[in-house]
Amino acid sequence: MGQFRVLVVDDEAVIRDGLRRILEGEGFDVETCVSGHSAIESLHAREFDLIVTDLKMPGMSGIEVLKAVKTLQPEAPVIIITGYATVDTAVEAMKNGAVDYIAKPFTPEQLLQKIDRALEQRVLLMEELGKAKDAVASRHGFDRFVGQSREMQKVYHRIMQVAATDSTVLVTGESGTGKELVARAIHENSPRSDKAFVAVDCSSLAENLLESELFGHVKGAFTGAVQAKTGLFKVADGGTLFLDEVSNICMATQAKLLRVLQERMVTPIGGTQPVPINIHLVAATNRNLRTMVGEGSFREDLFFRLNIIPIELPPLRERKGDIPLLISHFLKKFTAAVGKNIRGIAPDAMALLESYDYPGNVRELENAIERAVVLTMGEVIHKEDLELAPDRPEASLVPGLAEGYVPHTSDELKEMKRHIRDQAVESIEKAFVMGALERNNWNITRAAEETGILRPNFQGMLKRLGISVKAQLEK
């Protein structure tokens, strides 16, 4: 029974300490709280196998604690302690989800008997829930998702809607929101699930290499083409092709991609014979393609061809209700990986984690928890164990953007926030690119090498940001 974690809530120190001694003597891991409000903080910070709470407490009653448990940790059983053992009390407690109640005075044996019964039920319930959740999650490809917020429920619903079709899907969202997870879930729920899922990061390949990767080439098509290569469009035949960061594709390759999507045929570089393909295409980007179309850096016809079924992933700051679930998931994952016995997260650390905006989204939260698990020396993660940037740059980078205008609808507010973020990112990118160019006397090749960006992609950034090296040299 040493594996079970029990939360005891009672405003009377004598009862609270007595329960701790009884339960610890039986091998339980016990945490005590003096009030309902402090219990809520503990429920946010850690998971419990059982909650034992007094009914009558100042400030927040045991029934209110019970209701909070059913919201925060619905599978955890609750036993109510009462000095008012009336039928009405028992009925109210059971109606609100308590598994049992015990009237004062009681013996340790009476309490332990009720606790044992409640924990036996919990073990059986968790086993059944675990089996059911694993089966459903694996079947639908959602086992890698964590989140029950309304925003994520909309995403899950849209995935199930589009999976049965072959319509092209465009997944948009900031970096770290899980765009590839969406693509994989679409594939795993589709009739193509027994065929290949092929993912390609369009931002990681030079222009000429990307064409060869996507479309393939014949032997002798160019210098170094010593043998024929099958393109990924053909490798994914019958399955799903995921084009990540599609916004990084140059205009020439965009034209070829458009033709492939229109004709459902692909011609290898250097070849003359088109080859039919049968794929479900899912594309993704962290940029605003509509803006890029307006700037002339992305083809409008290709945008419309890709954007048949849009799926927008919310940033983590817009679904903060999922943060405790994500923290719990990552804490289990990394404590198991490093072999540490970390019992939970202190209230000060949880408050910081829940208030932070996460410009890097779920990936940043995951990294923060992994780092804290590795570095903490105790059994509880505290605020000082976390390394989070205290402020995001948007407000200082674009001061006054919204001055004089207040949005009237949630859609207007959302668009304004997106605009602020886009301008902030662009400001950082411009400073980054201009700094590299100035340090290298406006030599594009050397600037690209210094930054670690492929020259074609660096040139694409210059064009998108409206930076003309020629104009700068003529100044």
Short mmCIF file of C-alpha atoms in Angstrom, two decimals:
data_model
loop_
_atom_site.label_atom_id
_atom_site.label_comp_id
_atom_site.label_asym_id
_atom_site.label_seq_id
_atom_site.Cartn_x
_atom_site.Cartn_y
_atom_site.Cartn_z
CA MET A 1 0.00 0.00 0.00
CA GLY A 2 3.03 2.27 0.09
CA GLN A 3 2.31 3.24 -3.49
CA PHE A 4 -0.95 5.02 -2.57
CA ARG A 5 -0.95 8.78 -2.05
CA VAL A 6 -3.61 10.20 0.30
CA LEU A 7 -4.65 13.82 0.86
CA VAL A 8 -6.11 14.57 4.30
CA VAL A 9 -8.08 17.82 4.70
CA ASP A 10 -9.15 18.94 8.18
CA ASP A 11 -9.00 22.27 10.00
CA GLU A 12 -8.42 20.58 13.40
CA ALA A 13 -4.72 19.90 13.98
CA VAL A 14 -5.37 17.02 16.41
CA ILE A 15 -7.46 15.08 13.87
CA ARG A 16 -5.20 16.02 10.96
CA ASP A 17 -2.03 14.86 12.71
CA GLY A 18 -3.73 11.76 14.09
CA LEU A 19 -4.85 10.69 10.62
CA ARG A 20 -1.36 11.28 9.27
CA ARG A 21 0.16 9.00 11.94
CA ILE A 22 -2.41 6.26 11.32
CA LEU A 23 -2.01 6.30 7.55
CA GLU A 24 1.77 6.65 7.49
CA GLY A 25 1.92 3.74 9.90
CA GLU A 26 0.15 1.68 7.23
CA GLY A 27 2.65 2.73 4.57
CA PHE A 28 0.63 5.46 2.84
CA ASP A 29 2.22 8.59 1.36
CA VAL A 30 0.27 11.30 3.19
CA GLU A 31 -0.15 15.02 2.58
CA THR A 32 -2.25 17.15 4.92
CA CYS A 33 -4.06 20.44 4.37
CA VAL A 34 -5.57 22.78 6.93
CA SER A 35 -8.30 24.14 4.64
CA GLY A 36 -10.23 23.50 1.46
CA HIS A 37 -8.37 26.28 -0.32
CA SER A 38 -4.95 24.77 0.43
CA ALA A 39 -6.35 21.39 -0.68
CA ILE A 40 -7.22 22.89 -4.07
CA GLU A 41 -3.60 24.03 -4.44
CA SER A 42 -2.39 20.52 -3.63
CA LEU A 43 -4.84 19.01 -6.13
CA HIS A 44 -3.40 21.29 -8.81
CA ALA A 45 0.16 20.31 -7.90
CA ARG A 46 -0.08 16.54 -7.46
CA GLU A 47 -2.25 13.53 -8.21
CA PHE A 48 -3.80 11.63 -5.31
CA ASP A 49 -5.19 8.12 -5.04
CA LEU A 50 -7.62 9.09 -2.27
CA ILE A 51 -8.89 12.22 -0.51
CA VAL A 52 -10.16 12.18 3.08
CA THR A 53 -11.82 15.47 4.01
CA ASP A 54 -13.75 16.84 6.95
CA LEU A 55 -17.26 18.03 6.15
CA LYS A 56 -17.52 21.14 8.32
CA MET A 57 -14.61 23.53 7.81
CA PRO A 58 -14.41 27.34 7.79
CA GLY A 59 -14.17 28.97 4.37
CA MET A 60 -14.72 25.94 2.17
CA SER A 61 -16.76 22.91 3.18
CA GLY A 62 -15.94 19.28 2.55
CA ILE A 63 -18.72 19.14 -0.07
CA GLU A 64 -17.01 21.99 -1.95
CA VAL A 65 -13.68 20.14 -1.74
CA LEU A 66 -15.46 17.04 -3.06
CA LYS A 67 -16.83 18.98 -6.04
CA ALA A 68 -13.36 20.38 -6.77
CA VAL A 69 -11.88 16.87 -6.70
CA LYS A 70 -14.50 15.68 -9.21
CA THR A 71 -13.38 18.50 -11.52
CA LEU A 72 -9.61 18.30 -11.04
CA GLN A 73 -9.06 14.58 -10.40
CA PRO A 74 -12.37 12.86 -11.22
CA GLU A 75 -11.06 9.30 -10.74
CA ALA A 76 -9.86 9.96 -7.16
CA PRO A 77 -12.27 8.60 -4.51
CA VAL A 78 -13.33 10.89 -1.64
CA ILE A 79 -14.27 9.87 1.89
CA ILE A 80 -16.13 12.47 3.98
CA ILE A 81 -15.54 12.75 7.73
CA THR A 82 -18.50 14.15 9.63
CA GLY A 83 -19.62 14.69 13.17
CA TYR A 84 -23.13 15.09 11.88
CA ALA A 85 -24.01 11.56 10.78
CA THR A 86 -27.48 12.21 9.46
CA VAL A 87 -29.11 10.57 6.49
CA ASP A 88 -29.22 13.94 4.73
CA THR A 89 -25.46 14.37 5.11
CA ALA A 90 -24.75 10.94 3.67
CA VAL A 91 -27.15 11.46 0.78
CA GLU A 92 -25.65 14.85 -0.11
CA ALA A 93 -22.10 13.48 0.03
CA MET A 94 -22.95 10.46 -2.12
CA LYS A 95 -24.95 12.58 -4.55
CA ASN A 96 -21.88 14.74 -5.15
CA GLY A 97 -19.64 11.76 -5.79
CA ALA A 98 -18.22 10.64 -2.42
CA VAL A 99 -17.50 6.90 -2.26
CA ASP A 100 -18.16 6.74 1.48
CA TYR A 101 -18.43 8.72 4.70
CA ILE A 102 -17.42 8.06 8.29
CA ALA A 103 -18.88 9.61 11.44
CA LYS A 104 -16.87 10.86 14.40
CA PRO A 105 -15.80 9.28 16.64
CA PHE A 106 -14.30 6.35 14.74
CA THR A 107 -11.52 3.83 15.31
CA PRO A 108 -8.43 3.52 13.09
CA GLU A 109 -9.69 0.09 12.01
CA GLN A 110 -13.02 1.53 10.84
CA LEU A 111 -11.31 4.22 8.79
CA LEU A 112 -8.75 1.83 7.27
CA GLN A 113 -11.51 -0.57 6.29
CA LYS A 114 -13.28 2.16 4.33
CA ILE A 115 -10.00 3.33 2.78
CA ASP A 116 -9.08 -0.19 1.68
CA ARG A 117 -12.49 -0.64 0.07
CA ALA A 118 -12.27 2.72 -1.73
CA LEU A 119 -8.77 1.99 -3.04
CA GLU A 120 -9.75 -1.47 -4.25
CA GLN A 121 -12.54 0.15 -6.28
CA ARG A 122 -10.12 2.76 -7.60
CA VAL A 123 -7.60 0.15 -8.74
CA LEU A 124 -10.30 -1.76 -10.63
CA LEU A 125 -11.68 1.46 -12.13
CA MET A 126 -8.25 2.70 -13.24
CA GLU A 127 -7.44 -0.65 -14.83
CA GLU A 128 -10.67 -0.59 -16.82
CA LEU A 129 -10.30 3.09 -17.73
CA GLY A 130 -6.70 2.52 -18.75
CA LYS A 131 -7.63 -0.34 -21.03
CA ALA A 132 -10.51 1.60 -22.58
CA LYS A 133 -8.51 4.80 -23.04
CA ASP A 134 -5.53 2.97 -24.52
CA ALA A 135 -7.75 1.11 -26.95
CA VAL A 136 -9.64 4.21 -28.07
CA ALA A 137 -6.55 6.43 -28.20
CA SER A 138 -4.49 3.92 -30.14
CA ARG A 139 -7.31 3.20 -32.53
CA HIS A 140 -7.86 6.86 -33.29
CA GLY A 141 -4.24 8.00 -33.18
CA PHE A 142 -4.92 10.37 -30.28
CA ASP A 143 -2.67 8.62 -27.75
CA ARG A 144 0.05 11.22 -28.37
CA PHE A 145 -2.33 14.14 -27.72
CA VAL A 146 -2.85 15.52 -24.22
CA GLY A 147 -5.70 17.97 -23.71
CA GLN A 148 -9.41 18.06 -23.01
CA SER A 149 -10.08 21.77 -23.53
CA ARG A 150 -12.87 22.96 -25.79
CA GLU A 151 -10.28 24.18 -28.29
CA MET A 152 -8.66 20.74 -28.56
CA GLN A 153 -12.01 18.98 -28.72
CA LYS A 154 -12.72 21.01 -31.86
CA VAL A 155 -9.41 19.83 -33.32
CA TYR A 156 -10.19 16.18 -32.54
CA HIS A 157 -13.62 16.55 -34.14
CA ARG A 158 -12.17 18.11 -37.29
CA ILE A 159 -9.56 15.33 -37.55
CA MET A 160 -12.29 12.70 -37.49
CA GLN A 161 -14.27 14.65 -40.10
CA VAL A 162 -11.45 14.92 -42.63
CA ALA A 163 -9.81 11.54 -42.09
CA ALA A 164 -12.41 9.72 -44.16
CA THR A 165 -11.84 12.03 -47.15
CA ASP A 166 -8.98 12.63 -49.58
CA SER A 167 -9.39 16.41 -49.44
CA THR A 168 -6.12 18.30 -48.99
CA VAL A 169 -5.63 19.56 -45.43
CA LEU A 170 -3.70 22.64 -44.31
CA VAL A 171 -2.68 22.56 -40.64
CA THR A 172 -1.67 25.94 -39.23
CA GLY A 173 -0.31 26.85 -35.84
CA GLU A 174 2.70 28.20 -34.05
CA SER A 175 5.84 26.11 -33.60
CA GLY A 176 5.43 23.49 -30.92
CA THR A 177 1.64 23.11 -31.15
CA GLY A 178 1.72 19.59 -32.61
CA LYS A 179 1.07 19.92 -36.34
CA GLU A 180 2.71 16.60 -37.23
CA LEU A 181 0.64 14.86 -34.55
CA VAL A 182 -2.48 16.09 -36.33
CA ALA A 183 -1.21 14.80 -39.66
CA ARG A 184 -0.46 11.39 -38.15
CA ALA A 185 -3.88 11.22 -36.46
CA ILE A 186 -5.56 12.01 -39.79
CA HIS A 187 -3.59 9.22 -41.44
CA GLU A 188 -4.26 6.68 -38.67
CA ASN A 189 -8.01 7.33 -38.85
CA SER A 190 -8.16 7.15 -42.63
CA PRO A 191 -8.76 4.21 -44.99
CA ARG A 192 -5.06 4.66 -45.87
CA SER A 193 -3.85 3.82 -42.36
CA ASP A 194 -2.28 0.52 -43.48
CA LYS A 195 -0.19 2.36 -46.09
CA ALA A 196 2.82 4.66 -45.71
CA PHE A 197 2.88 7.93 -43.78
CA VAL A 198 5.73 10.00 -45.23
CA ALA A 199 6.81 13.28 -43.59
CA VAL A 200 9.17 15.84 -45.10
CA ASP A 201 10.41 19.07 -43.52
CA CYS A 202 10.47 21.56 -46.38
CA SER A 203 12.59 24.01 -44.37
CA SER A 204 15.49 21.60 -43.89
CA LEU A 205 16.37 21.01 -47.54
CA ALA A 206 17.97 23.24 -50.17
CA GLU A 207 15.81 24.18 -53.15
CA ASN A 208 17.30 21.66 -55.60
CA LEU A 209 17.38 18.86 -53.02
CA LEU A 210 13.73 19.44 -52.07
CA GLU A 211 12.62 19.00 -55.70
CA SER A 212 14.57 15.77 -55.97
CA GLU A 213 13.16 14.53 -52.65
CA LEU A 214 9.57 15.28 -53.61
CA PHE A 215 9.47 14.37 -57.29
CA GLY A 216 12.48 12.06 -57.69
CA HIS A 217 14.94 12.12 -60.59
CA VAL A 218 16.17 9.90 -63.38
CA LYS A 219 19.76 8.75 -63.71
CA GLY A 220 21.93 11.50 -65.18
CA ALA A 221 19.33 14.23 -64.61
CA PHE A 222 22.00 16.46 -63.08
CA THR A 223 25.58 16.29 -61.86
CA GLY A 224 25.76 13.69 -59.13
CA ALA A 225 22.59 11.85 -60.19
CA VAL A 226 24.44 8.56 -60.64
CA GLN A 227 21.27 6.55 -60.18
CA ALA A 228 17.53 7.09 -60.36
CA LYS A 229 15.71 8.20 -57.21
CA THR A 230 12.05 7.62 -56.36
CA GLY A 231 10.40 10.79 -55.09
CA LEU A 232 8.42 10.97 -51.87
CA PHE A 233 5.18 11.53 -53.76
CA LYS A 234 5.63 8.04 -55.17
CA VAL A 235 6.99 6.56 -51.92
CA ALA A 236 3.77 7.71 -50.22
CA ASP A 237 1.60 6.24 -52.99
CA GLY A 238 -1.58 4.85 -51.45
CA GLY A 239 -0.85 6.59 -48.14
CA THR A 240 -0.38 10.08 -46.73
CA LEU A 241 2.29 12.67 -47.57
CA PHE A 242 2.91 15.33 -44.93
CA LEU A 243 4.64 18.51 -46.10
CA ASP A 244 5.78 20.39 -43.00
CA GLU A 245 6.71 24.09 -43.23
CA VAL A 246 5.28 24.29 -46.74
CA SER A 247 5.76 28.08 -46.58
CA ASN A 248 9.51 27.53 -47.13
CA ILE A 249 9.07 26.12 -50.64
CA CYS A 250 10.45 28.46 -53.32
CA MET A 251 8.22 29.83 -56.09
CA ALA A 252 9.59 27.49 -58.79
CA THR A 253 8.92 24.39 -56.71
CA GLN A 254 5.52 25.78 -55.73
CA ALA A 255 4.56 25.80 -59.42
CA LYS A 256 5.57 22.16 -59.80
CA LEU A 257 3.74 21.19 -56.61
CA LEU A 258 0.59 22.90 -57.87
CA ARG A 259 0.77 20.97 -61.13
CA VAL A 260 1.14 17.67 -59.27
CA LEU A 261 -1.89 18.42 -57.10
CA GLN A 262 -3.97 19.43 -60.12
CA GLU A 263 -3.05 16.51 -62.35
CA ARG A 264 -2.33 13.83 -59.73
CA MET A 265 0.72 12.97 -61.81
CA VAL A 266 4.40 13.47 -61.00
CA THR A 267 7.31 13.71 -63.44
CA PRO A 268 10.79 12.98 -62.01
CA ILE A 269 13.49 15.59 -62.66
CA GLY A 270 15.00 14.83 -66.06
CA GLY A 271 12.14 12.49 -66.92
CA THR A 272 9.53 12.79 -69.66
CA GLN A 273 6.93 10.26 -68.55
CA PRO A 274 4.44 11.41 -65.88
CA VAL A 275 3.66 8.80 -63.22
CA PRO A 276 0.20 8.67 -61.59
CA ILE A 277 0.04 9.08 -57.81
CA ASN A 278 -2.61 8.31 -55.22
CA ILE A 279 -1.95 10.17 -51.98
CA HIS A 280 -3.68 12.15 -49.27
CA LEU A 281 -1.75 15.40 -48.88
CA VAL A 282 -1.52 17.17 -45.53
CA ALA A 283 0.49 20.40 -45.44
CA ALA A 284 1.47 22.49 -42.42
CA THR A 285 2.98 25.88 -41.68
CA ASN A 286 3.62 28.19 -38.75
CA ARG A 287 3.30 31.23 -40.99
CA ASN A 288 0.31 33.16 -42.30
CA LEU A 289 0.06 32.02 -45.94
CA ARG A 290 -2.56 34.68 -46.73
CA THR A 291 -0.04 37.33 -45.74
CA MET A 292 2.65 35.65 -47.84
CA VAL A 293 0.26 35.58 -50.82
CA GLY A 294 -0.21 39.33 -50.39
CA GLU A 295 3.56 39.81 -50.24
CA GLY A 296 4.03 37.78 -53.41
CA SER A 297 6.12 35.06 -51.76
CA PHE A 298 3.48 32.32 -51.96
CA ARG A 299 1.29 31.41 -54.92
CA GLU A 300 -2.37 32.24 -54.39
CA ASP A 301 -3.56 29.31 -56.54
CA LEU A 302 -1.43 26.88 -54.52
CA PHE A 303 -2.73 28.36 -51.27
CA PHE A 304 -6.33 27.72 -52.32
CA ARG A 305 -5.40 24.22 -53.48
CA LEU A 306 -3.84 23.45 -50.06
CA ASN A 307 -6.43 25.21 -47.92
CA ILE A 308 -9.40 23.03 -48.84
CA ILE A 309 -9.76 21.77 -45.26
CA PRO A 310 -8.07 24.11 -42.75
CA ILE A 311 -7.21 22.99 -39.22
CA GLU A 312 -5.90 25.67 -36.89
CA LEU A 313 -4.08 24.51 -33.77
CA PRO A 314 -4.49 26.82 -30.76
CA PRO A 315 -1.36 28.01 -28.97
CA LEU A 316 -0.98 26.73 -25.43
CA ARG A 317 -1.70 30.17 -23.94
CA GLU A 318 -5.23 29.90 -25.42
CA ARG A 319 -5.93 26.50 -23.80
CA LYS A 320 -4.41 26.95 -20.36
CA GLY A 321 -6.91 24.53 -18.86
CA ASP A 322 -4.85 21.75 -20.44
CA ILE A 323 -1.62 22.79 -18.69
CA PRO A 324 -2.14 20.66 -15.52
CA LEU A 325 -2.86 17.60 -17.69
CA LEU A 326 0.24 18.24 -19.78
CA ILE A 327 2.39 18.76 -16.70
CA SER A 328 1.16 15.51 -15.18
CA HIS A 329 1.82 13.67 -18.45
CA PHE A 330 5.36 15.03 -18.87
CA LEU A 331 6.19 14.54 -15.19
CA LYS A 332 5.31 10.84 -15.42
CA LYS A 333 7.19 10.51 -18.70
CA PHE A 334 10.45 12.05 -17.52
CA THR A 335 10.52 10.71 -13.95
CA ALA A 336 10.22 7.23 -15.45
CA ALA A 337 12.92 8.01 -18.02
CA VAL A 338 15.50 9.27 -15.52
CA GLY A 339 14.50 6.95 -12.67
CA LYS A 340 13.74 9.68 -10.13
CA ASN A 341 11.02 9.60 -7.47
CA ILE A 342 9.56 13.08 -7.87
CA ARG A 343 6.30 13.31 -5.95
CA GLY A 344 4.87 16.43 -7.53
CA ILE A 345 5.08 20.16 -8.15
CA ALA A 346 4.97 22.79 -5.42
CA PRO A 347 2.19 25.42 -5.54
CA ASP A 348 4.66 28.23 -6.38
CA ALA A 349 5.99 26.27 -9.35
CA MET A 350 2.50 25.32 -10.50
CA ALA A 351 1.41 28.96 -10.32
CA LEU A 352 4.34 29.98 -12.53
CA LEU A 353 3.69 27.17 -15.02
CA GLU A 354 -0.01 28.06 -15.28
CA SER A 355 0.58 31.81 -15.69
CA TYR A 356 3.38 31.64 -18.27
CA ASP A 357 2.47 32.32 -21.93
CA TYR A 358 4.66 29.65 -23.63
CA PRO A 359 5.84 31.24 -26.90
CA GLY A 360 7.26 27.77 -27.68
CA ASN A 361 3.91 26.14 -26.83
CA VAL A 362 3.66 22.49 -25.73
CA ARG A 363 7.24 21.79 -26.77
CA GLU A 364 8.49 24.54 -24.43
CA LEU A 365 6.44 23.19 -21.53
CA GLU A 366 7.73 19.68 -22.21
CA ASN A 367 11.32 20.94 -22.24
CA ALA A 368 10.76 22.89 -19.01
CA ILE A 369 9.44 19.82 -17.18
CA GLU A 370 12.23 17.59 -18.51
CA ARG A 371 14.85 20.14 -17.43
CA ALA A 372 13.28 20.48 -13.97
CA VAL A 373 13.10 16.70 -13.48
CA VAL A 374 16.76 16.32 -14.41
CA LEU A 375 18.06 19.24 -12.34
CA THR A 376 15.93 19.18 -9.18
CA MET A 377 17.64 17.67 -6.15
CA GLY A 378 14.48 17.04 -4.12
CA GLU A 379 11.26 15.09 -4.43
CA VAL A 380 9.17 18.15 -5.29
CA ILE A 381 9.76 20.61 -8.12
CA HIS A 382 9.83 24.22 -6.90
CA LYS A 383 9.74 27.53 -8.71
CA GLU A 384 13.53 27.87 -8.60
CA ASP A 385 13.86 24.54 -10.45
CA LEU A 386 12.10 26.00 -13.48
CA GLU A 387 13.83 27.99 -16.20
CA LEU A 388 11.23 30.03 -18.07
CA ALA A 389 11.72 33.35 -19.86
CA PRO A 390 9.80 35.84 -17.69
CA ASP A 391 8.49 38.01 -20.49
CA ARG A 392 7.51 37.66 -24.11
CA PRO A 393 8.81 40.30 -26.54
CA GLU A 394 5.63 41.29 -28.34
CA ALA A 395 4.60 44.23 -26.21
CA SER A 396 7.95 46.00 -26.44
CA LEU A 397 8.48 45.20 -30.10
CA VAL A 398 5.20 46.61 -31.35
CA PRO A 399 4.14 49.26 -28.85
CA GLY A 400 0.93 51.08 -29.62
CA LEU A 401 -0.31 48.65 -32.25
CA ALA A 402 -3.69 48.42 -30.61
CA GLU A 403 -3.74 51.97 -29.24
CA GLY A 404 -6.93 53.80 -30.09
CA TYR A 405 -8.79 50.64 -31.01
CA VAL A 406 -10.37 48.02 -28.80
CA PRO A 407 -11.68 44.83 -30.45
CA HIS A 408 -15.40 44.23 -30.12
CA THR A 409 -15.59 40.49 -30.81
CA SER A 410 -13.52 37.44 -29.93
CA ASP A 411 -12.63 37.03 -33.62
CA GLU A 412 -11.32 40.61 -33.77
CA LEU A 413 -9.34 40.06 -30.59
CA LYS A 414 -7.88 36.82 -31.96
CA GLU A 415 -6.90 38.51 -35.22
CA MET A 416 -5.30 41.44 -33.38
CA LYS A 417 -3.28 39.05 -31.18
CA ARG A 418 -2.15 37.13 -34.25
CA HIS A 419 -1.18 40.38 -35.96
CA ILE A 420 0.84 41.45 -32.93
CA ARG A 421 2.67 38.12 -32.88
CA ASP A 422 3.35 38.24 -36.64
CA GLN A 423 4.80 41.75 -36.36
CA ALA A 424 6.90 40.73 -33.36
CA VAL A 425 8.35 37.74 -35.20
CA GLU A 426 9.03 39.86 -38.28
CA SER A 427 10.84 42.49 -36.17
CA ILE A 428 13.09 39.82 -34.66
CA GLU A 429 13.75 38.24 -38.07
CA LYS A 430 14.67 41.60 -39.62
CA ALA A 431 17.09 42.40 -36.81
CA PHE A 432 18.57 38.89 -37.10
CA VAL A 433 19.07 39.08 -40.89
CA MET A 434 20.31 42.68 -40.96
CA GLY A 435 22.82 41.94 -38.20
CA ALA A 436 24.21 38.96 -40.11
CA LEU A 437 24.50 40.97 -43.33
CA GLU A 438 26.20 43.93 -41.66
CA ARG A 439 28.74 41.67 -39.93
CA ASN A 440 29.59 40.09 -43.29
CA ASN A 441 29.75 43.29 -45.38
CA TRP A 442 26.43 42.45 -47.10
CA ASN A 443 27.75 39.19 -48.53
CA ILE A 444 24.69 36.90 -48.67
CA THR A 445 26.66 33.65 -48.88
CA ARG A 446 28.80 34.41 -45.82
CA ALA A 447 25.81 35.71 -43.85
CA ALA A 448 23.87 32.53 -44.62
CA GLU A 449 26.82 30.38 -43.53
CA GLU A 450 27.22 32.31 -40.27
CA THR A 451 23.56 31.87 -39.37
CA GLY A 452 23.44 28.22 -40.40
CA ILE A 453 20.67 28.84 -42.93
CA LEU A 454 20.88 27.46 -46.45
CA ARG A 455 21.56 30.24 -48.98
CA PRO A 456 18.26 29.76 -50.91
CA ASN A 457 16.28 29.90 -47.66
CA PHE A 458 18.25 32.97 -46.55
CA GLN A 459 17.43 34.66 -49.86
CA GLY A 460 13.79 33.72 -49.34
CA MET A 461 13.87 35.45 -45.96
CA LEU A 462 15.33 38.59 -47.56
CA LYS A 463 12.55 38.65 -50.13
CA ARG A 464 9.81 37.99 -47.59
CA LEU A 465 11.13 40.68 -45.23
CA GLY A 466 11.58 43.21 -48.04
CA ILE A 467 15.34 43.57 -47.51
CA SER A 468 17.31 44.57 -50.61
CA VAL A 469 21.08 44.10 -50.36
CA LYS A 470 21.54 46.16 -53.52
CA ALA A 471 19.62 49.08 -52.03
CA GLN A 472 21.67 48.89 -48.85
CA LEU A 473 24.96 48.94 -50.78
CA GLU A 474 23.82 51.97 -52.80
CA LYS A 475 23.18 54.01 -49.67
#
